[in-house]
CSV table of C-alpha atoms in Angstrom, one decimal:
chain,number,residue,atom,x,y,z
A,1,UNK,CA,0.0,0.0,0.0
A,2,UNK,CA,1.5,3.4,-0.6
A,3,UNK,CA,2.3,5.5,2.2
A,4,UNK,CA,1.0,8.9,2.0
A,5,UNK,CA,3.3,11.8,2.7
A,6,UNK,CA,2.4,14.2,5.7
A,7,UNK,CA,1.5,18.0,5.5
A,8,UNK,CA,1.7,20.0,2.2
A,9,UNK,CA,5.3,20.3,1.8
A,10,UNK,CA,7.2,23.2,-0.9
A,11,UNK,CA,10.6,22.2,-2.1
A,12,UNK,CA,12.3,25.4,-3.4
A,13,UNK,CA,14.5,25.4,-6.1
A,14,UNK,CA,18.0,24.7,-6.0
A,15,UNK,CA,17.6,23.0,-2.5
A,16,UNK,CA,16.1,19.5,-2.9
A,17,UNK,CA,17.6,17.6,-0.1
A,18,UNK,CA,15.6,14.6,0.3
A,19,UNK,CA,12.9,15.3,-2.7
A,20,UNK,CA,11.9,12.8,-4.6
A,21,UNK,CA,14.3,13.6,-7.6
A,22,UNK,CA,13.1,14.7,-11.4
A,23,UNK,CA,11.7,12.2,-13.2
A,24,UNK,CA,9.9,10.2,-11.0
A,25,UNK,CA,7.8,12.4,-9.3
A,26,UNK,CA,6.8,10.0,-6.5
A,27,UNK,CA,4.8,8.3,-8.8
A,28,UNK,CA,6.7,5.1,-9.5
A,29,UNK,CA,4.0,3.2,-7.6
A,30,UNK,CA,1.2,4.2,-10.3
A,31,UNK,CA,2.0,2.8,-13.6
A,32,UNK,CA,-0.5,0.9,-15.6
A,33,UNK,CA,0.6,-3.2,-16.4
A,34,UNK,CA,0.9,-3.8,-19.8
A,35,UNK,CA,-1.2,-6.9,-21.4
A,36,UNK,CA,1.7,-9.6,-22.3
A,37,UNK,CA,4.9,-9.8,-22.1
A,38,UNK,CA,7.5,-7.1,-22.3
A,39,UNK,CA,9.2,-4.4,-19.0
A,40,UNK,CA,6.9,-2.0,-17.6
A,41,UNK,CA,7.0,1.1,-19.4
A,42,UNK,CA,9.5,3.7,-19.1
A,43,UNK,CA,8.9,6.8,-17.4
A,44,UNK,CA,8.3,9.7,-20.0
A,45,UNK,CA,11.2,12.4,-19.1
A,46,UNK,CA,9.2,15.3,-16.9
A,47,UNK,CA,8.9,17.8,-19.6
A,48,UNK,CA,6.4,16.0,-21.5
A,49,UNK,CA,3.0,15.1,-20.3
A,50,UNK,CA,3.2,11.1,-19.0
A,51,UNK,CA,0.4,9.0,-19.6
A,52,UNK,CA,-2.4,8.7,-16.8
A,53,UNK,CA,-0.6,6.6,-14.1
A,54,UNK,CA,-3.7,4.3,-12.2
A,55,UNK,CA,-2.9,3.5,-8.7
A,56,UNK,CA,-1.9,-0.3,-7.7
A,57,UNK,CA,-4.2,-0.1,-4.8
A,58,UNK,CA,-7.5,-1.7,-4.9
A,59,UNK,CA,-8.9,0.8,-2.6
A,60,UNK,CA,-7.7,3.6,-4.1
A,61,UNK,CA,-8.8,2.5,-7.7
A,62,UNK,CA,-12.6,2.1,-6.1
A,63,UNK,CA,-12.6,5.2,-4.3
A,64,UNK,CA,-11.4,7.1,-7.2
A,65,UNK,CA,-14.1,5.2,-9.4
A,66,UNK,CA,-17.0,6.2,-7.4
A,67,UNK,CA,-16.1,10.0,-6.8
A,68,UNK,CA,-15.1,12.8,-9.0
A,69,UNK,CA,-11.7,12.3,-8.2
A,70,UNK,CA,-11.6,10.4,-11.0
A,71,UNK,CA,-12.3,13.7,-13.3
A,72,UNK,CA,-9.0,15.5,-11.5
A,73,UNK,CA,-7.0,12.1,-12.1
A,74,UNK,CA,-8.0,13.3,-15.6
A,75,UNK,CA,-6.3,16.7,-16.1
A,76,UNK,CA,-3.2,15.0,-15.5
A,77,UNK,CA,-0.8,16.8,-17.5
A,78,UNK,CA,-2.6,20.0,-17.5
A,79,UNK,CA,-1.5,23.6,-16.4
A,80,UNK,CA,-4.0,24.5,-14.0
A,81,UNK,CA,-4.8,26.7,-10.4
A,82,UNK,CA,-5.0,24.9,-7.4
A,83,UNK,CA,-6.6,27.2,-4.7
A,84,UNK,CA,-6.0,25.8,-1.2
A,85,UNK,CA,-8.0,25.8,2.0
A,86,UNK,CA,-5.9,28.7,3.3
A,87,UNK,CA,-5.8,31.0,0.2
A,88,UNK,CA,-2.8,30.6,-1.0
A,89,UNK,CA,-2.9,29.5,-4.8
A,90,UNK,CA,-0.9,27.1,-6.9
A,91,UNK,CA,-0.5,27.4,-11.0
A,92,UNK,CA,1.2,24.5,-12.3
A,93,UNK,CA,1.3,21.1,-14.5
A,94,UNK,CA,-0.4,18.5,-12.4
A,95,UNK,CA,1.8,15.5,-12.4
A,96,UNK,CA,-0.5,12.9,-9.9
A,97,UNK,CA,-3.6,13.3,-8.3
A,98,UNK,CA,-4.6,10.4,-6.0
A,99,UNK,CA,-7.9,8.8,-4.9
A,100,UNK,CA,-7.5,11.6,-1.5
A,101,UNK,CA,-7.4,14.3,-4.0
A,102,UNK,CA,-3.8,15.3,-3.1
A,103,UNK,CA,-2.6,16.4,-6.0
A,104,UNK,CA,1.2,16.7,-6.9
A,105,UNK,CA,2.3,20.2,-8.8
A,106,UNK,CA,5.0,20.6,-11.1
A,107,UNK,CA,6.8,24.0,-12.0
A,108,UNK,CA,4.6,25.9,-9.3
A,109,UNK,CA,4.1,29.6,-9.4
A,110,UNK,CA,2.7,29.6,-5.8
A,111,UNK,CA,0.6,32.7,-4.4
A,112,UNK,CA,0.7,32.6,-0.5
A,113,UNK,CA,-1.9,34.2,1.5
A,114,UNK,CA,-0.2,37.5,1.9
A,115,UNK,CA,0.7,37.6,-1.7
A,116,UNK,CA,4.0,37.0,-1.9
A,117,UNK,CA,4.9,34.7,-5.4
A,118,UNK,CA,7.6,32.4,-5.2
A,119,UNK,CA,8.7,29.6,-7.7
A,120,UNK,CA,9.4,25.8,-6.9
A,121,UNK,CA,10.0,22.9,-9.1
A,122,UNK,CA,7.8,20.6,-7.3
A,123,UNK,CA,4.5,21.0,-4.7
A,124,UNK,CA,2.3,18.3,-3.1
A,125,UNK,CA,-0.9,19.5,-1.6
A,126,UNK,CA,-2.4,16.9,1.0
A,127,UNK,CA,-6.4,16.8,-0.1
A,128,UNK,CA,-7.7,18.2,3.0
A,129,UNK,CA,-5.9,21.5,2.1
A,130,UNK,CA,-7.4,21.9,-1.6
A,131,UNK,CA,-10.6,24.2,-1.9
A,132,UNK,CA,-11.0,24.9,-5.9
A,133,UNK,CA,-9.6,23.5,-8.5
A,134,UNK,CA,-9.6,25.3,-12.0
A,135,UNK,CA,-10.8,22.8,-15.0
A,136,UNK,CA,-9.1,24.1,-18.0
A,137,UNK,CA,-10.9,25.0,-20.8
A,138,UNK,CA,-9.6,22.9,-23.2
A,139,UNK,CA,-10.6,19.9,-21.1
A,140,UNK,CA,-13.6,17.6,-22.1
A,141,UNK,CA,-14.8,17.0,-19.3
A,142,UNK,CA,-17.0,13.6,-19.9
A,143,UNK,CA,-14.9,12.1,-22.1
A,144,UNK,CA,-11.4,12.4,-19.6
A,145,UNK,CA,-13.8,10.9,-16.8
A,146,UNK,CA,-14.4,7.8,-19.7
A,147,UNK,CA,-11.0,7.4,-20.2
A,148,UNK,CA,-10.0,7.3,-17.3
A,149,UNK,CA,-12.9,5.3,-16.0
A,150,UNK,CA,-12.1,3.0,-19.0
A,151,UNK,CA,-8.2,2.5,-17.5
A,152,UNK,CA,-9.2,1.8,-14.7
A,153,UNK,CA,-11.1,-1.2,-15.9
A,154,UNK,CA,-8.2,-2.4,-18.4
A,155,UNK,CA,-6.4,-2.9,-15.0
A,156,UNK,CA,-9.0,-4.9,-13.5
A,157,UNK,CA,-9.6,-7.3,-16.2
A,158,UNK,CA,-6.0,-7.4,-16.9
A,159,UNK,CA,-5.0,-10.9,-18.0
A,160,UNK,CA,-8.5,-11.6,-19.5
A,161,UNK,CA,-11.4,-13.7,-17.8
A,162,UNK,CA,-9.9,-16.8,-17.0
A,163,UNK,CA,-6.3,-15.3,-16.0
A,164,UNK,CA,-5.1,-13.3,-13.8
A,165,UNK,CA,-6.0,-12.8,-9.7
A,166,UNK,CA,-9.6,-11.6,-9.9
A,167,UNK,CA,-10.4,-7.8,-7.9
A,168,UNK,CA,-13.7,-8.7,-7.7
A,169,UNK,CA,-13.5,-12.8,-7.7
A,170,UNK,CA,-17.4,-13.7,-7.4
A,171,UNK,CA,-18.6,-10.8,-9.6
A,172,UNK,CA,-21.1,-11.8,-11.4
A,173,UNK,CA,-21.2,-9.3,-14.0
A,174,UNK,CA,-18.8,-7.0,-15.3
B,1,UNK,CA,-23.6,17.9,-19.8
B,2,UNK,CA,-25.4,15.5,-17.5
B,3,UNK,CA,-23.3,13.4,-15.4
B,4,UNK,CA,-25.3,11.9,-13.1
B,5,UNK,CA,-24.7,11.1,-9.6
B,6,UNK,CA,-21.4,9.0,-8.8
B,7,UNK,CA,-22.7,7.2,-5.3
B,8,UNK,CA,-23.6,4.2,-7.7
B,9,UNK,CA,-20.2,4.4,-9.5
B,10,UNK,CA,-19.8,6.4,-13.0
B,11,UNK,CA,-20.8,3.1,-14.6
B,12,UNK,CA,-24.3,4.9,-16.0
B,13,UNK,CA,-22.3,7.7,-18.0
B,14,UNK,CA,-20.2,4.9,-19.8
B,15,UNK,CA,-23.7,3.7,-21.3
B,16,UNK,CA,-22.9,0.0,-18.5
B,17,UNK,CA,-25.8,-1.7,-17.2
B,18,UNK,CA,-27.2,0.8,-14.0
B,19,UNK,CA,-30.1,2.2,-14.5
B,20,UNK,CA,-30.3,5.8,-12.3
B,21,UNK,CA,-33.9,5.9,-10.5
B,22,UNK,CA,-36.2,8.8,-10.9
B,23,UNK,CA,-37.6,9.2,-7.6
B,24,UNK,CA,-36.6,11.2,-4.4
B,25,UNK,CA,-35.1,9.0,-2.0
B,26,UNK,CA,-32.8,10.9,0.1
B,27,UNK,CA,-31.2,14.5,0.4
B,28,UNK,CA,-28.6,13.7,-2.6
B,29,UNK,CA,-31.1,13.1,-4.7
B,30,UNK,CA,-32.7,16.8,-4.2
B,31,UNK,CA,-29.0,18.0,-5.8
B,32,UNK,CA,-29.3,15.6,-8.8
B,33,UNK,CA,-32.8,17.4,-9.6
B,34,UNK,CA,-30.5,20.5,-10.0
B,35,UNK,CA,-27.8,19.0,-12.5
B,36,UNK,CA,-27.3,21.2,-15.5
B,37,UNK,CA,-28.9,24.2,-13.6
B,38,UNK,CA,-28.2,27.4,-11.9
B,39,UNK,CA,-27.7,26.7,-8.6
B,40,UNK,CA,-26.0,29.0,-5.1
B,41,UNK,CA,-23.8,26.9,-3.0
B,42,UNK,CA,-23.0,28.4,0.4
B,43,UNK,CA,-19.5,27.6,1.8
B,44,UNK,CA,-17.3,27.7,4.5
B,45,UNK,CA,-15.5,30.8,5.1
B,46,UNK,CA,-18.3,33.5,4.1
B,47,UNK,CA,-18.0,32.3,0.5
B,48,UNK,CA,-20.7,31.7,-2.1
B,49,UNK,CA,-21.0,30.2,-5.3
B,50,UNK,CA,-23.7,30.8,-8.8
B,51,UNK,CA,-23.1,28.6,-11.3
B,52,UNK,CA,-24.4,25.6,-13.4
B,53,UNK,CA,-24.2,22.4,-11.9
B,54,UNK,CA,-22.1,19.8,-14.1
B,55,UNK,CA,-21.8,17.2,-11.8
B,56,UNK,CA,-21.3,16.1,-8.2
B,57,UNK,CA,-20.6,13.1,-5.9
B,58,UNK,CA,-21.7,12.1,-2.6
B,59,UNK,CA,-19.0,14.0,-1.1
B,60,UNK,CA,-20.5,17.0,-2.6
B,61,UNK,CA,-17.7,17.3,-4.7
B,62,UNK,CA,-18.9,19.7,-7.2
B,63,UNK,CA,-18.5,20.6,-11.1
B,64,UNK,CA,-19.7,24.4,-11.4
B,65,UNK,CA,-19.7,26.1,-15.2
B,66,UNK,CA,-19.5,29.9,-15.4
B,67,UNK,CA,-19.1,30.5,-11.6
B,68,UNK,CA,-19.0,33.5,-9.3
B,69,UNK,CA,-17.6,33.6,-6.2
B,70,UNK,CA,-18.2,35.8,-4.1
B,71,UNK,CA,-16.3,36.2,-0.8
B,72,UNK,CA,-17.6,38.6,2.0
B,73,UNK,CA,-15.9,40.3,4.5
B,74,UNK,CA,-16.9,42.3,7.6
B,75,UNK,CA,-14.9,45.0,8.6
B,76,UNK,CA,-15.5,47.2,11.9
B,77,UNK,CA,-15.3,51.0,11.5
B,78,UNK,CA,-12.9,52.0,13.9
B,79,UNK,CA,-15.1,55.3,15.0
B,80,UNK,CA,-18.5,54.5,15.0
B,81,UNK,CA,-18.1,50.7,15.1
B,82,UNK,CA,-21.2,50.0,12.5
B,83,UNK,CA,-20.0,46.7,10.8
B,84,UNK,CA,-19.5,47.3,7.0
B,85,UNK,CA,-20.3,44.3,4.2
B,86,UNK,CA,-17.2,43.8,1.7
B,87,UNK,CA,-17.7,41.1,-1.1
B,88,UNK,CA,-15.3,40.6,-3.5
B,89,UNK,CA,-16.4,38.6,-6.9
B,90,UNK,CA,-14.6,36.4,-9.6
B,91,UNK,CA,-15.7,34.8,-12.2
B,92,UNK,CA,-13.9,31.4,-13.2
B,93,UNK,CA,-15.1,29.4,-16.4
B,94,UNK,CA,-15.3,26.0,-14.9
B,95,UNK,CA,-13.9,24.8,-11.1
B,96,UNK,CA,-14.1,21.7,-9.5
B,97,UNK,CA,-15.4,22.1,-5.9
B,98,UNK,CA,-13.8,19.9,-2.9
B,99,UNK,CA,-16.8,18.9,-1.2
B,100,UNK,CA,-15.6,19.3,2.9
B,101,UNK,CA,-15.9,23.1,2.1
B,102,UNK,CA,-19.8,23.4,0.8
B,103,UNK,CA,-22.3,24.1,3.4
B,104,UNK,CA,-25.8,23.9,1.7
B,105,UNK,CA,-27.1,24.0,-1.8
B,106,UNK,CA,-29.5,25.5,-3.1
B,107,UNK,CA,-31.2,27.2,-6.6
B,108,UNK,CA,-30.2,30.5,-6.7
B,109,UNK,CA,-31.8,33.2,-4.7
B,110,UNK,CA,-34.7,35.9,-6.2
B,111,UNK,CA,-33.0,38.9,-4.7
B,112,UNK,CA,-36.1,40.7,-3.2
Protein backbone atom coordinates (compact mmCIF):
# COMPACT_ATOMS: atom_id res chain seq x y z
CA UNK A 1 0.00 0.00 0.00
CA UNK A 2 1.50 3.36 -0.62
CA UNK A 3 2.26 5.46 2.21
CA UNK A 4 1.03 8.91 1.99
CA UNK A 5 3.30 11.83 2.69
CA UNK A 6 2.36 14.23 5.66
CA UNK A 7 1.50 18.00 5.52
CA UNK A 8 1.72 20.04 2.22
CA UNK A 9 5.30 20.28 1.80
CA UNK A 10 7.16 23.25 -0.93
CA UNK A 11 10.62 22.23 -2.06
CA UNK A 12 12.31 25.43 -3.39
CA UNK A 13 14.54 25.41 -6.09
CA UNK A 14 18.04 24.66 -6.05
CA UNK A 15 17.65 23.05 -2.52
CA UNK A 16 16.10 19.46 -2.87
CA UNK A 17 17.59 17.59 -0.06
CA UNK A 18 15.61 14.65 0.32
CA UNK A 19 12.89 15.33 -2.70
CA UNK A 20 11.90 12.77 -4.62
CA UNK A 21 14.30 13.62 -7.60
CA UNK A 22 13.07 14.72 -11.36
CA UNK A 23 11.69 12.25 -13.23
CA UNK A 24 9.88 10.21 -11.03
CA UNK A 25 7.77 12.38 -9.27
CA UNK A 26 6.80 10.00 -6.54
CA UNK A 27 4.84 8.30 -8.79
CA UNK A 28 6.69 5.09 -9.48
CA UNK A 29 3.98 3.20 -7.61
CA UNK A 30 1.18 4.21 -10.32
CA UNK A 31 1.99 2.75 -13.62
CA UNK A 32 -0.52 0.92 -15.57
CA UNK A 33 0.65 -3.19 -16.35
CA UNK A 34 0.87 -3.85 -19.84
CA UNK A 35 -1.20 -6.88 -21.45
CA UNK A 36 1.70 -9.58 -22.31
CA UNK A 37 4.86 -9.78 -22.15
CA UNK A 38 7.54 -7.06 -22.26
CA UNK A 39 9.22 -4.39 -19.00
CA UNK A 40 6.91 -1.96 -17.60
CA UNK A 41 7.00 1.09 -19.44
CA UNK A 42 9.54 3.75 -19.09
CA UNK A 43 8.95 6.81 -17.45
CA UNK A 44 8.32 9.70 -20.00
CA UNK A 45 11.21 12.42 -19.11
CA UNK A 46 9.15 15.31 -16.91
CA UNK A 47 8.86 17.76 -19.65
CA UNK A 48 6.36 15.98 -21.53
CA UNK A 49 2.99 15.06 -20.26
CA UNK A 50 3.23 11.08 -19.01
CA UNK A 51 0.41 9.05 -19.60
CA UNK A 52 -2.36 8.68 -16.77
CA UNK A 53 -0.58 6.59 -14.10
CA UNK A 54 -3.67 4.30 -12.25
CA UNK A 55 -2.95 3.52 -8.74
CA UNK A 56 -1.92 -0.32 -7.71
CA UNK A 57 -4.16 -0.12 -4.82
CA UNK A 58 -7.47 -1.65 -4.95
CA UNK A 59 -8.89 0.76 -2.60
CA UNK A 60 -7.72 3.55 -4.10
CA UNK A 61 -8.79 2.47 -7.73
CA UNK A 62 -12.60 2.06 -6.12
CA UNK A 63 -12.56 5.17 -4.33
CA UNK A 64 -11.45 7.07 -7.23
CA UNK A 65 -14.05 5.18 -9.43
CA UNK A 66 -16.96 6.23 -7.35
CA UNK A 67 -16.07 9.97 -6.84
CA UNK A 68 -15.11 12.84 -8.99
CA UNK A 69 -11.65 12.35 -8.18
CA UNK A 70 -11.63 10.38 -11.01
CA UNK A 71 -12.27 13.71 -13.31
CA UNK A 72 -9.01 15.51 -11.47
CA UNK A 73 -7.04 12.06 -12.11
CA UNK A 74 -7.95 13.30 -15.63
CA UNK A 75 -6.26 16.66 -16.12
CA UNK A 76 -3.16 15.04 -15.50
CA UNK A 77 -0.81 16.78 -17.47
CA UNK A 78 -2.60 20.01 -17.48
CA UNK A 79 -1.50 23.57 -16.36
CA UNK A 80 -4.02 24.52 -13.98
CA UNK A 81 -4.75 26.65 -10.36
CA UNK A 82 -5.03 24.94 -7.41
CA UNK A 83 -6.61 27.24 -4.69
CA UNK A 84 -5.98 25.80 -1.23
CA UNK A 85 -8.04 25.79 2.02
CA UNK A 86 -5.89 28.73 3.26
CA UNK A 87 -5.84 30.98 0.24
CA UNK A 88 -2.81 30.56 -0.98
CA UNK A 89 -2.86 29.53 -4.84
CA UNK A 90 -0.85 27.06 -6.94
CA UNK A 91 -0.54 27.41 -11.02
CA UNK A 92 1.20 24.50 -12.25
CA UNK A 93 1.26 21.08 -14.50
CA UNK A 94 -0.41 18.45 -12.40
CA UNK A 95 1.82 15.48 -12.36
CA UNK A 96 -0.53 12.91 -9.89
CA UNK A 97 -3.59 13.29 -8.33
CA UNK A 98 -4.60 10.40 -6.05
CA UNK A 99 -7.92 8.83 -4.95
CA UNK A 100 -7.52 11.62 -1.52
CA UNK A 101 -7.39 14.34 -3.96
CA UNK A 102 -3.80 15.31 -3.06
CA UNK A 103 -2.62 16.40 -5.98
CA UNK A 104 1.18 16.72 -6.87
CA UNK A 105 2.31 20.20 -8.76
CA UNK A 106 5.05 20.56 -11.13
CA UNK A 107 6.85 24.04 -12.03
CA UNK A 108 4.58 25.91 -9.33
CA UNK A 109 4.07 29.65 -9.40
CA UNK A 110 2.67 29.61 -5.84
CA UNK A 111 0.57 32.73 -4.41
CA UNK A 112 0.68 32.61 -0.54
CA UNK A 113 -1.87 34.22 1.52
CA UNK A 114 -0.21 37.47 1.87
CA UNK A 115 0.68 37.57 -1.75
CA UNK A 116 3.98 37.00 -1.94
CA UNK A 117 4.87 34.72 -5.43
CA UNK A 118 7.63 32.35 -5.17
CA UNK A 119 8.70 29.60 -7.72
CA UNK A 120 9.37 25.79 -6.86
CA UNK A 121 10.05 22.88 -9.13
CA UNK A 122 7.82 20.57 -7.28
CA UNK A 123 4.54 21.02 -4.70
CA UNK A 124 2.31 18.29 -3.08
CA UNK A 125 -0.89 19.46 -1.63
CA UNK A 126 -2.43 16.85 1.00
CA UNK A 127 -6.43 16.78 -0.13
CA UNK A 128 -7.65 18.18 3.01
CA UNK A 129 -5.88 21.46 2.13
CA UNK A 130 -7.40 21.86 -1.56
CA UNK A 131 -10.65 24.16 -1.89
CA UNK A 132 -10.98 24.93 -5.94
CA UNK A 133 -9.59 23.51 -8.48
CA UNK A 134 -9.58 25.29 -12.05
CA UNK A 135 -10.82 22.78 -14.96
CA UNK A 136 -9.05 24.09 -18.01
CA UNK A 137 -10.91 24.95 -20.80
CA UNK A 138 -9.65 22.92 -23.24
CA UNK A 139 -10.64 19.89 -21.07
CA UNK A 140 -13.64 17.61 -22.13
CA UNK A 141 -14.82 16.98 -19.27
CA UNK A 142 -17.02 13.57 -19.94
CA UNK A 143 -14.88 12.14 -22.11
CA UNK A 144 -11.44 12.37 -19.62
CA UNK A 145 -13.79 10.87 -16.82
CA UNK A 146 -14.39 7.80 -19.69
CA UNK A 147 -10.96 7.35 -20.22
CA UNK A 148 -10.05 7.31 -17.31
CA UNK A 149 -12.90 5.32 -15.96
CA UNK A 150 -12.07 2.99 -19.02
CA UNK A 151 -8.20 2.50 -17.55
CA UNK A 152 -9.20 1.75 -14.72
CA UNK A 153 -11.10 -1.23 -15.94
CA UNK A 154 -8.25 -2.42 -18.38
CA UNK A 155 -6.38 -2.85 -15.00
CA UNK A 156 -9.03 -4.90 -13.52
CA UNK A 157 -9.57 -7.25 -16.18
CA UNK A 158 -6.00 -7.39 -16.91
CA UNK A 159 -5.03 -10.90 -18.01
CA UNK A 160 -8.49 -11.60 -19.48
CA UNK A 161 -11.44 -13.69 -17.81
CA UNK A 162 -9.90 -16.85 -17.02
CA UNK A 163 -6.27 -15.35 -15.98
CA UNK A 164 -5.12 -13.29 -13.76
CA UNK A 165 -6.05 -12.80 -9.68
CA UNK A 166 -9.65 -11.60 -9.91
CA UNK A 167 -10.36 -7.83 -7.90
CA UNK A 168 -13.75 -8.75 -7.70
CA UNK A 169 -13.47 -12.79 -7.68
CA UNK A 170 -17.38 -13.69 -7.45
CA UNK A 171 -18.62 -10.78 -9.55
CA UNK A 172 -21.06 -11.84 -11.40
CA UNK A 173 -21.24 -9.31 -14.04
CA UNK A 174 -18.79 -7.01 -15.30
CA UNK B 1 -23.60 17.94 -19.81
CA UNK B 2 -25.37 15.55 -17.54
CA UNK B 3 -23.27 13.41 -15.38
CA UNK B 4 -25.34 11.87 -13.05
CA UNK B 5 -24.74 11.10 -9.65
CA UNK B 6 -21.37 8.96 -8.76
CA UNK B 7 -22.68 7.18 -5.29
CA UNK B 8 -23.57 4.23 -7.72
CA UNK B 9 -20.23 4.38 -9.52
CA UNK B 10 -19.81 6.42 -12.98
CA UNK B 11 -20.76 3.06 -14.58
CA UNK B 12 -24.33 4.93 -16.02
CA UNK B 13 -22.29 7.74 -18.01
CA UNK B 14 -20.22 4.92 -19.81
CA UNK B 15 -23.68 3.72 -21.28
CA UNK B 16 -22.88 -0.03 -18.52
CA UNK B 17 -25.84 -1.71 -17.15
CA UNK B 18 -27.19 0.79 -13.96
CA UNK B 19 -30.07 2.23 -14.53
CA UNK B 20 -30.31 5.76 -12.29
CA UNK B 21 -33.89 5.92 -10.52
CA UNK B 22 -36.15 8.83 -10.91
CA UNK B 23 -37.64 9.16 -7.59
CA UNK B 24 -36.59 11.24 -4.44
CA UNK B 25 -35.09 8.99 -1.99
CA UNK B 26 -32.76 10.95 0.13
CA UNK B 27 -31.18 14.50 0.44
CA UNK B 28 -28.61 13.75 -2.56
CA UNK B 29 -31.13 13.11 -4.65
CA UNK B 30 -32.70 16.76 -4.15
CA UNK B 31 -29.03 18.04 -5.75
CA UNK B 32 -29.32 15.63 -8.78
CA UNK B 33 -32.77 17.41 -9.61
CA UNK B 34 -30.50 20.46 -9.97
CA UNK B 35 -27.81 18.98 -12.50
CA UNK B 36 -27.25 21.17 -15.55
CA UNK B 37 -28.87 24.24 -13.64
CA UNK B 38 -28.23 27.36 -11.95
CA UNK B 39 -27.69 26.74 -8.61
CA UNK B 40 -26.02 28.98 -5.11
CA UNK B 41 -23.75 26.94 -3.01
CA UNK B 42 -23.00 28.39 0.36
CA UNK B 43 -19.50 27.62 1.79
CA UNK B 44 -17.28 27.72 4.49
CA UNK B 45 -15.53 30.83 5.06
CA UNK B 46 -18.29 33.53 4.08
CA UNK B 47 -17.98 32.27 0.49
CA UNK B 48 -20.67 31.66 -2.14
CA UNK B 49 -20.96 30.19 -5.34
CA UNK B 50 -23.68 30.80 -8.81
CA UNK B 51 -23.05 28.55 -11.33
CA UNK B 52 -24.36 25.64 -13.42
CA UNK B 53 -24.21 22.37 -11.87
CA UNK B 54 -22.11 19.82 -14.12
CA UNK B 55 -21.79 17.24 -11.83
CA UNK B 56 -21.34 16.07 -8.19
CA UNK B 57 -20.64 13.06 -5.88
CA UNK B 58 -21.72 12.08 -2.63
CA UNK B 59 -18.95 14.03 -1.05
CA UNK B 60 -20.45 16.97 -2.55
CA UNK B 61 -17.72 17.33 -4.69
CA UNK B 62 -18.91 19.67 -7.23
CA UNK B 63 -18.48 20.55 -11.09
CA UNK B 64 -19.70 24.40 -11.42
CA UNK B 65 -19.69 26.14 -15.19
CA UNK B 66 -19.52 29.94 -15.44
CA UNK B 67 -19.10 30.51 -11.58
CA UNK B 68 -19.04 33.47 -9.30
CA UNK B 69 -17.62 33.62 -6.15
CA UNK B 70 -18.16 35.80 -4.08
CA UNK B 71 -16.34 36.23 -0.83
CA UNK B 72 -17.57 38.57 2.02
CA UNK B 73 -15.90 40.34 4.50
CA UNK B 74 -16.86 42.31 7.59
CA UNK B 75 -14.89 45.03 8.61
CA UNK B 76 -15.46 47.23 11.87
CA UNK B 77 -15.30 51.02 11.51
CA UNK B 78 -12.88 51.98 13.85
CA UNK B 79 -15.11 55.27 15.00
CA UNK B 80 -18.49 54.50 14.98
CA UNK B 81 -18.10 50.75 15.11
CA UNK B 82 -21.19 49.98 12.48
CA UNK B 83 -20.04 46.71 10.84
CA UNK B 84 -19.50 47.28 6.96
CA UNK B 85 -20.31 44.28 4.25
CA UNK B 86 -17.16 43.82 1.74
CA UNK B 87 -17.70 41.13 -1.14
CA UNK B 88 -15.30 40.64 -3.52
CA UNK B 89 -16.45 38.65 -6.90
CA UNK B 90 -14.60 36.39 -9.58
CA UNK B 91 -15.67 34.84 -12.20
CA UNK B 92 -13.91 31.38 -13.25
CA UNK B 93 -15.07 29.43 -16.43
CA UNK B 94 -15.29 25.99 -14.92
CA UNK B 95 -13.88 24.84 -11.07
CA UNK B 96 -14.06 21.66 -9.53
CA UNK B 97 -15.39 22.14 -5.90
CA UNK B 98 -13.79 19.95 -2.88
CA UNK B 99 -16.81 18.94 -1.23
CA UNK B 100 -15.57 19.32 2.86
CA UNK B 101 -15.89 23.15 2.05
CA UNK B 102 -19.81 23.35 0.85
CA UNK B 103 -22.32 24.10 3.37
CA UNK B 104 -25.83 23.85 1.68
CA UNK B 105 -27.06 23.97 -1.78
CA UNK B 106 -29.45 25.55 -3.08
CA UNK B 107 -31.24 27.21 -6.65
CA UNK B 108 -30.18 30.51 -6.68
CA UNK B 109 -31.82 33.19 -4.67
CA UNK B 110 -34.68 35.90 -6.20
CA UNK B 111 -32.99 38.86 -4.71
CA UNK B 112 -36.10 40.69 -3.21
Amino acid sequence: EPQHLGPAVCSPRRRRGARVPRGRGGSGRGRVPRAGPGPLQELQPVGERRTMEISHSVKERTIAENSLVILLQGIHGHVTTVDLRDESTALGRITNVDAFMNIRLAEVTFTDRQGRVSQLDDLFVTGRNVRYVHIPDEVDIKATVEKQLQLIHKVRYFGGRDKGRKEFPTARHK
Amino acid sequence: MIFGCYQHGLDQMTDMKQQTTNTVEEPLDLIRLSLDERIYVKMRNDRELRGRLHAYDQHLNMILGDVEETVTTIEIDEETYEEIYKSTKRNIPMLFVRGDGVVLVAPPLRVG
